PDB file of N, CA and C in Angstrom:
ATOM      1  N   UNK D   1      64.016  36.884 -28.615  1.00  0.00           N
ATOM      2  CA  UNK D   1      63.107  38.008 -28.471  1.00  0.00           C
ATOM      3  C   UNK D   1      61.869  37.620 -27.660  1.00  0.00           C
ATOM      4  N   UNK D   2      61.268  36.501 -27.996  1.00  0.00           N
ATOM      5  CA  UNK D   2      60.027  36.087 -27.338  1.00  0.00           C
ATOM      6  C   UNK D   2      60.221  35.908 -25.831  1.00  0.00           C
ATOM      7  N   UNK D   3      61.372  35.410 -25.416  1.00  0.00           N
ATOM      8  CA  UNK D   3      61.623  35.165 -23.998  1.00  0.00           C
ATOM      9  C   UNK D   3      61.622  36.460 -23.193  1.00  0.00           C
ATOM     10  N   UNK D   4      61.945  37.576 -23.827  1.00  0.00           N
ATOM     11  CA  UNK D   4      62.005  38.856 -23.131  1.00  0.00           C
ATOM     12  C   UNK D   4      60.661  39.559 -23.008  1.00  0.00           C
ATOM     13  N   UNK D   5      59.618  39.005 -23.614  1.00  0.00           N
ATOM     14  CA  UNK D   5      58.299  39.632 -23.586  1.00  0.00           C
ATOM     15  C   UNK D   5      57.447  39.073 -22.450  1.00  0.00           C
ATOM     16  N   UNK D   6      56.611  39.916 -21.891  1.00  0.00           N
ATOM     17  CA  UNK D   6      55.713  39.510 -20.809  1.00  0.00           C
ATOM     18  C   UNK D   6      54.619  38.605 -21.380  1.00  0.00           C
ATOM     19  N   UNK D   7      54.537  37.341 -20.943  1.00  0.00           N
ATOM     20  CA  UNK D   7      53.531  36.421 -21.486  1.00  0.00           C
ATOM     21  C   UNK D   7      52.097  36.824 -21.158  1.00  0.00           C
ATOM     22  N   UNK D   8      51.913  37.741 -20.214  1.00  0.00           N
ATOM     23  CA  UNK D   8      50.570  38.232 -19.921  1.00  0.00           C
ATOM     24  C   UNK D   8      50.123  39.275 -20.945  1.00  0.00           C
ATOM     25  N   UNK D   9      51.093  39.811 -21.707  1.00  0.00           N
ATOM     26  CA  UNK D   9      50.782  40.865 -22.676  1.00  0.00           C
ATOM     27  C   UNK D   9      50.963  40.442 -24.126  1.00  0.00           C
ATOM     28  N   UNK D  10      51.832  39.447 -24.371  1.00  0.00           N
ATOM     29  CA  UNK D  10      52.159  39.048 -25.739  1.00  0.00           C
ATOM     30  C   UNK D  10      51.946  37.553 -25.924  1.00  0.00           C
ATOM     31  N   UNK D  11      51.527  37.173 -27.128  1.00  0.00           N
ATOM     32  CA  UNK D  11      51.270  35.767 -27.413  1.00  0.00           C
ATOM     33  C   UNK D  11      51.687  35.443 -28.836  1.00  0.00           C
ATOM     34  N   UNK D  12      52.357  34.300 -29.002  1.00  0.00           N
ATOM     35  CA  UNK D  12      52.656  33.813 -30.350  1.00  0.00           C
ATOM     36  C   UNK D  12      51.384  33.162 -30.877  1.00  0.00           C
ATOM     37  N   UNK D  13      50.825  33.744 -31.937  1.00  0.00           N
ATOM     38  CA  UNK D  13      49.586  33.230 -32.513  1.00  0.00           C
ATOM     39  C   UNK D  13      49.836  32.443 -33.793  1.00  0.00           C
ATOM     40  N   UNK D  14      51.068  32.524 -34.296  1.00  0.00           N
ATOM     41  CA  UNK D  14      51.455  31.868 -35.547  1.00  0.00           C
ATOM     42  C   UNK D  14      52.967  31.772 -35.500  1.00  0.00           C
ATOM     43  N   UNK D  15      53.542  30.853 -36.216  1.00  0.00           N
ATOM     44  CA  UNK D  15      55.002  30.716 -36.119  1.00  0.00           C
ATOM     45  C   UNK D  15      55.739  31.978 -36.562  1.00  0.00           C
ATOM     46  N   UNK D  16      55.088  32.828 -37.333  1.00  0.00           N
ATOM     47  CA  UNK D  16      55.717  34.063 -37.802  1.00  0.00           C
ATOM     48  C   UNK D  16      55.250  35.315 -37.069  1.00  0.00           C
ATOM     49  N   UNK D  17      54.312  35.183 -36.129  1.00  0.00           N
ATOM     50  CA  UNK D  17      53.720  36.368 -35.510  1.00  0.00           C
ATOM     51  C   UNK D  17      53.575  36.236 -33.999  1.00  0.00           C
ATOM     52  N   UNK D  18      54.004  37.290 -33.311  1.00  0.00           N
ATOM     53  CA  UNK D  18      53.742  37.476 -31.888  1.00  0.00           C
ATOM     54  C   UNK D  18      52.927  38.761 -31.801  1.00  0.00           C
ATOM     55  N   UNK D  19      51.816  38.730 -31.090  1.00  0.00           N
ATOM     56  CA  UNK D  19      50.979  39.931 -31.015  1.00  0.00           C
ATOM     57  C   UNK D  19      50.820  40.409 -29.577  1.00  0.00           C
ATOM     58  N   UNK D  20      50.621  41.705 -29.468  1.00  0.00           N
ATOM     59  CA  UNK D  20      50.267  42.322 -28.199  1.00  0.00           C
ATOM     60  C   UNK D  20      48.785  42.046 -28.004  1.00  0.00           C
ATOM     61  N   UNK D  21      48.427  41.368 -26.940  1.00  0.00           N
ATOM     62  CA  UNK D  21      47.033  40.990 -26.714  1.00  0.00           C
ATOM     63  C   UNK D  21      46.117  42.206 -26.620  1.00  0.00           C
ATOM     64  N   UNK D  22      46.635  43.313 -26.148  1.00  0.00           N
ATOM     65  CA  UNK D  22      45.838  44.529 -26.047  1.00  0.00           C
ATOM     66  C   UNK D  22      45.537  45.163 -27.390  1.00  0.00           C
ATOM     67  N   UNK D  23      46.251  44.751 -28.433  1.00  0.00           N
ATOM     68  CA  UNK D  23      46.054  45.320 -29.770  1.00  0.00           C
ATOM     69  C   UNK D  23      45.011  44.565 -30.583  1.00  0.00           C
ATOM     70  N   UNK D  24      44.533  43.427 -30.071  1.00  0.00           N
ATOM     71  CA  UNK D  24      43.565  42.625 -30.821  1.00  0.00           C
ATOM     72  C   UNK D  24      42.167  43.210 -30.644  1.00  0.00           C
ATOM     73  N   UNK D  25      41.531  43.527 -31.770  1.00  0.00           N
ATOM     74  CA  UNK D  25      40.155  44.033 -31.739  1.00  0.00           C
ATOM     75  C   UNK D  25      39.166  42.875 -31.757  1.00  0.00           C
ATOM     76  N   UNK D  26      39.464  41.870 -32.598  1.00  0.00           N
ATOM     77  CA  UNK D  26      38.563  40.713 -32.700  1.00  0.00           C
ATOM     78  C   UNK D  26      39.278  39.581 -33.425  1.00  0.00           C
ATOM     79  N   UNK D  27      38.683  38.402 -33.355  1.00  0.00           N
ATOM     80  CA  UNK D  27      39.163  37.228 -34.081  1.00  0.00           C
ATOM     81  C   UNK D  27      38.097  36.878 -35.109  1.00  0.00           C
ATOM     82  N   UNK D  28      38.527  36.659 -36.345  1.00  0.00           N
ATOM     83  CA  UNK D  28      37.595  36.280 -37.408  1.00  0.00           C
ATOM     84  C   UNK D  28      37.965  34.905 -37.937  1.00  0.00           C
ATOM     85  N   UNK D  29      36.971  34.214 -38.451  1.00  0.00           N
ATOM     86  CA  UNK D  29      37.174  32.897 -39.065  1.00  0.00           C
ATOM     87  C   UNK D  29      36.708  32.978 -40.515  1.00  0.00           C
ATOM     88  N   UNK D  30      37.606  33.370 -41.441  1.00  0.00           N
ATOM     89  CA  UNK D  30      37.210  33.493 -42.843  1.00  0.00           C
ATOM     90  C   UNK D  30      36.754  32.166 -43.456  1.00  0.00           C
ATOM     91  N   UNK D  31      37.326  31.083 -42.980  1.00  0.00           N
ATOM     92  CA  UNK D  31      36.884  29.752 -43.399  1.00  0.00           C
ATOM     93  C   UNK D  31      36.715  28.908 -42.145  1.00  0.00           C
ATOM     94  N   UNK D  32      36.195  27.732 -42.315  1.00  0.00           N
ATOM     95  CA  UNK D  32      35.917  26.883 -41.157  1.00  0.00           C
ATOM     96  C   UNK D  32      37.163  26.548 -40.336  1.00  0.00           C
ATOM     97  N   UNK D  33      38.284  26.350 -40.993  1.00  0.00           N
ATOM     98  CA  UNK D  33      39.502  25.921 -40.295  1.00  0.00           C
ATOM     99  C   UNK D  33      40.613  26.958 -40.299  1.00  0.00           C
ATOM    100  N   UNK D  34      40.290  28.226 -40.480  1.00  0.00           N
ATOM    101  CA  UNK D  34      41.338  29.246 -40.412  1.00  0.00           C
ATOM    102  C   UNK D  34      40.822  30.451 -39.637  1.00  0.00           C
ATOM    103  N   UNK D  35      41.745  31.133 -39.002  1.00  0.00           N
ATOM    104  CA  UNK D  35      41.392  32.288 -38.192  1.00  0.00           C
ATOM    105  C   UNK D  35      42.383  33.405 -38.459  1.00  0.00           C
ATOM    106  N   UNK D  36      41.961  34.621 -38.175  1.00  0.00           N
ATOM    107  CA  UNK D  36      42.887  35.746 -38.214  1.00  0.00           C
ATOM    108  C   UNK D  36      42.502  36.707 -37.097  1.00  0.00           C
ATOM    109  N   UNK D  37      43.521  37.336 -36.554  1.00  0.00           N
ATOM    110  CA  UNK D  37      43.310  38.367 -35.542  1.00  0.00           C
ATOM    111  C   UNK D  37      43.266  39.695 -36.276  1.00  0.00           C
ATOM    112  N   UNK D  38      42.223  40.455 -36.037  1.00  0.00           N
ATOM    113  CA  UNK D  38      42.122  41.797 -36.597  1.00  0.00           C
ATOM    114  C   UNK D  38      42.561  42.747 -35.493  1.00  0.00           C
ATOM    115  N   UNK D  39      43.612  43.511 -35.783  1.00  0.00           N
ATOM    116  CA  UNK D  39      44.151  44.411 -34.778  1.00  0.00           C
ATOM    117  C   UNK D  39      43.385  45.726 -34.779  1.00  0.00           C
ATOM    118  N   UNK D  40      43.552  46.501 -33.733  1.00  0.00           N
ATOM    119  CA  UNK D  40      42.834  47.769 -33.602  1.00  0.00           C
ATOM    120  C   UNK D  40      43.177  48.746 -34.715  1.00  0.00           C
ATOM    121  N   UNK D  41      44.364  48.596 -35.324  1.00  0.00           N
ATOM    122  CA  UNK D  41      44.736  49.482 -36.433  1.00  0.00           C
ATOM    123  C   UNK D  41      44.261  48.951 -37.789  1.00  0.00           C
ATOM    124  N   UNK D  42      43.521  47.832 -37.776  1.00  0.00           N
ATOM    125  CA  UNK D  42      42.964  47.279 -39.007  1.00  0.00           C
ATOM    126  C   UNK D  42      43.798  46.195 -39.662  1.00  0.00           C
ATOM    127  N   UNK D  43      45.033  46.014 -39.217  1.00  0.00           N
ATOM    128  CA  UNK D  43      45.878  44.962 -39.795  1.00  0.00           C
ATOM    129  C   UNK D  43      45.334  43.599 -39.417  1.00  0.00           C
ATOM    130  N   UNK D  44      45.562  42.638 -40.295  1.00  0.00           N
ATOM    131  CA  UNK D  44      45.096  41.269 -40.078  1.00  0.00           C
ATOM    132  C   UNK D  44      46.317  40.362 -39.925  1.00  0.00           C
ATOM    133  N   UNK D  45      46.280  39.520 -38.898  1.00  0.00           N
ATOM    134  CA  UNK D  45      47.384  38.611 -38.595  1.00  0.00           C
ATOM    135  C   UNK D  45      46.833  37.186 -38.607  1.00  0.00           C
ATOM    136  N   UNK D  46      47.460  36.283 -39.371  1.00  0.00           N
ATOM    137  CA  UNK D  46      46.980  34.900 -39.360  1.00  0.00           C
ATOM    138  C   UNK D  46      47.172  34.266 -37.986  1.00  0.00           C
ATOM    139  N   UNK D  47      46.254  33.381 -37.636  1.00  0.00           N
ATOM    140  CA  UNK D  47      46.311  32.672 -36.355  1.00  0.00           C
ATOM    141  C   UNK D  47      46.285  31.178 -36.658  1.00  0.00           C
ATOM    142  N   UNK D  48      47.278  30.454 -36.153  1.00  0.00           N
ATOM    143  CA  UNK D  48      47.347  29.004 -36.365  1.00  0.00           C
ATOM    144  C   UNK D  48      46.332  28.293 -35.476  1.00  0.00           C
ATOM    145  N   UNK D  49      46.156  27.008 -35.706  1.00  0.00           N
ATOM    146  CA  UNK D  49      45.244  26.229 -34.856  1.00  0.00           C
ATOM    147  C   UNK D  49      45.687  26.258 -33.403  1.00  0.00           C
ATOM    148  N   UNK D  50      46.988  26.056 -33.176  1.00  0.00           N
ATOM    149  CA  UNK D  50      47.470  26.073 -31.790  1.00  0.00           C
ATOM    150  C   UNK D  50      47.415  27.488 -31.211  1.00  0.00           C
ATOM    151  N   UNK D  51      47.665  28.494 -32.042  1.00  0.00           N
ATOM    152  CA  UNK D  51      47.550  29.881 -31.586  1.00  0.00           C
ATOM    153  C   UNK D  51      46.125  30.222 -31.204  1.00  0.00           C
ATOM    154  N   UNK D  52      45.176  29.705 -31.974  1.00  0.00           N
ATOM    155  CA  UNK D  52      43.759  29.937 -31.669  1.00  0.00           C
ATOM    156  C   UNK D  52      43.390  29.271 -30.341  1.00  0.00           C
ATOM    157  N   UNK D  53      43.896  28.075 -30.121  1.00  0.00           N
ATOM    158  CA  UNK D  53      43.624  27.373 -28.859  1.00  0.00           C
ATOM    159  C   UNK D  53      44.186  28.163 -27.676  1.00  0.00           C
ATOM    160  N   UNK D  54      45.399  28.706 -27.822  1.00  0.00           N
ATOM    161  CA  UNK D  54      45.991  29.509 -26.745  1.00  0.00           C
ATOM    162  C   UNK D  54      45.185  30.789 -26.510  1.00  0.00           C
ATOM    163  N   UNK D  55      44.733  31.423 -27.592  1.00  0.00           N
ATOM    164  CA  UNK D  55      43.911  32.629 -27.457  1.00  0.00           C
ATOM    165  C   UNK D  55      42.611  32.326 -26.718  1.00  0.00           C
ATOM    166  N   UNK D  56      41.976  31.220 -27.073  1.00  0.00           N
ATOM    167  CA  UNK D  56      40.726  30.837 -26.411  1.00  0.00           C
ATOM    168  C   UNK D  56      40.944  30.633 -24.919  1.00  0.00           C
ATOM    169  N   UNK D  57      42.055  30.000 -24.554  1.00  0.00           N
ATOM    170  CA  UNK D  57      42.363  29.780 -23.135  1.00  0.00           C
ATOM    171  C   UNK D  57      42.491  31.104 -22.389  1.00  0.00           C
ATOM    172  N   UNK D  58      43.172  32.060 -23.006  1.00  0.00           N
ATOM    173  CA  UNK D  58      43.403  33.341 -22.348  1.00  0.00           C
ATOM    174  C   UNK D  58      42.148  34.195 -22.264  1.00  0.00           C
ATOM    175  N   UNK D  59      41.283  34.082 -23.242  1.00  0.00           N
ATOM    176  CA  UNK D  59      40.112  34.951 -23.288  1.00  0.00           C
ATOM    177  C   UNK D  59      38.934  34.403 -22.495  1.00  0.00           C
ATOM    178  N   UNK D  60      38.972  33.149 -22.108  1.00  0.00           N
ATOM    179  CA  UNK D  60      37.850  32.572 -21.340  1.00  0.00           C
ATOM    180  C   UNK D  60      38.085  32.678 -19.858  1.00  0.00           C
TER     181      UNK D  60
END
């Protein structure tokens, strides 16, 4: 499934989650070493350390 998605639009942020980058409203850090993506519809998706690093690369 992941291979068929446009990497400019979708990103694996956790081993269990692939998100549409356009659906992310913000990234929160509930604790020092954990992150979650808050989507525009209010859902929260966990973000792994490597997923956070990839997100930072894309957003900078």
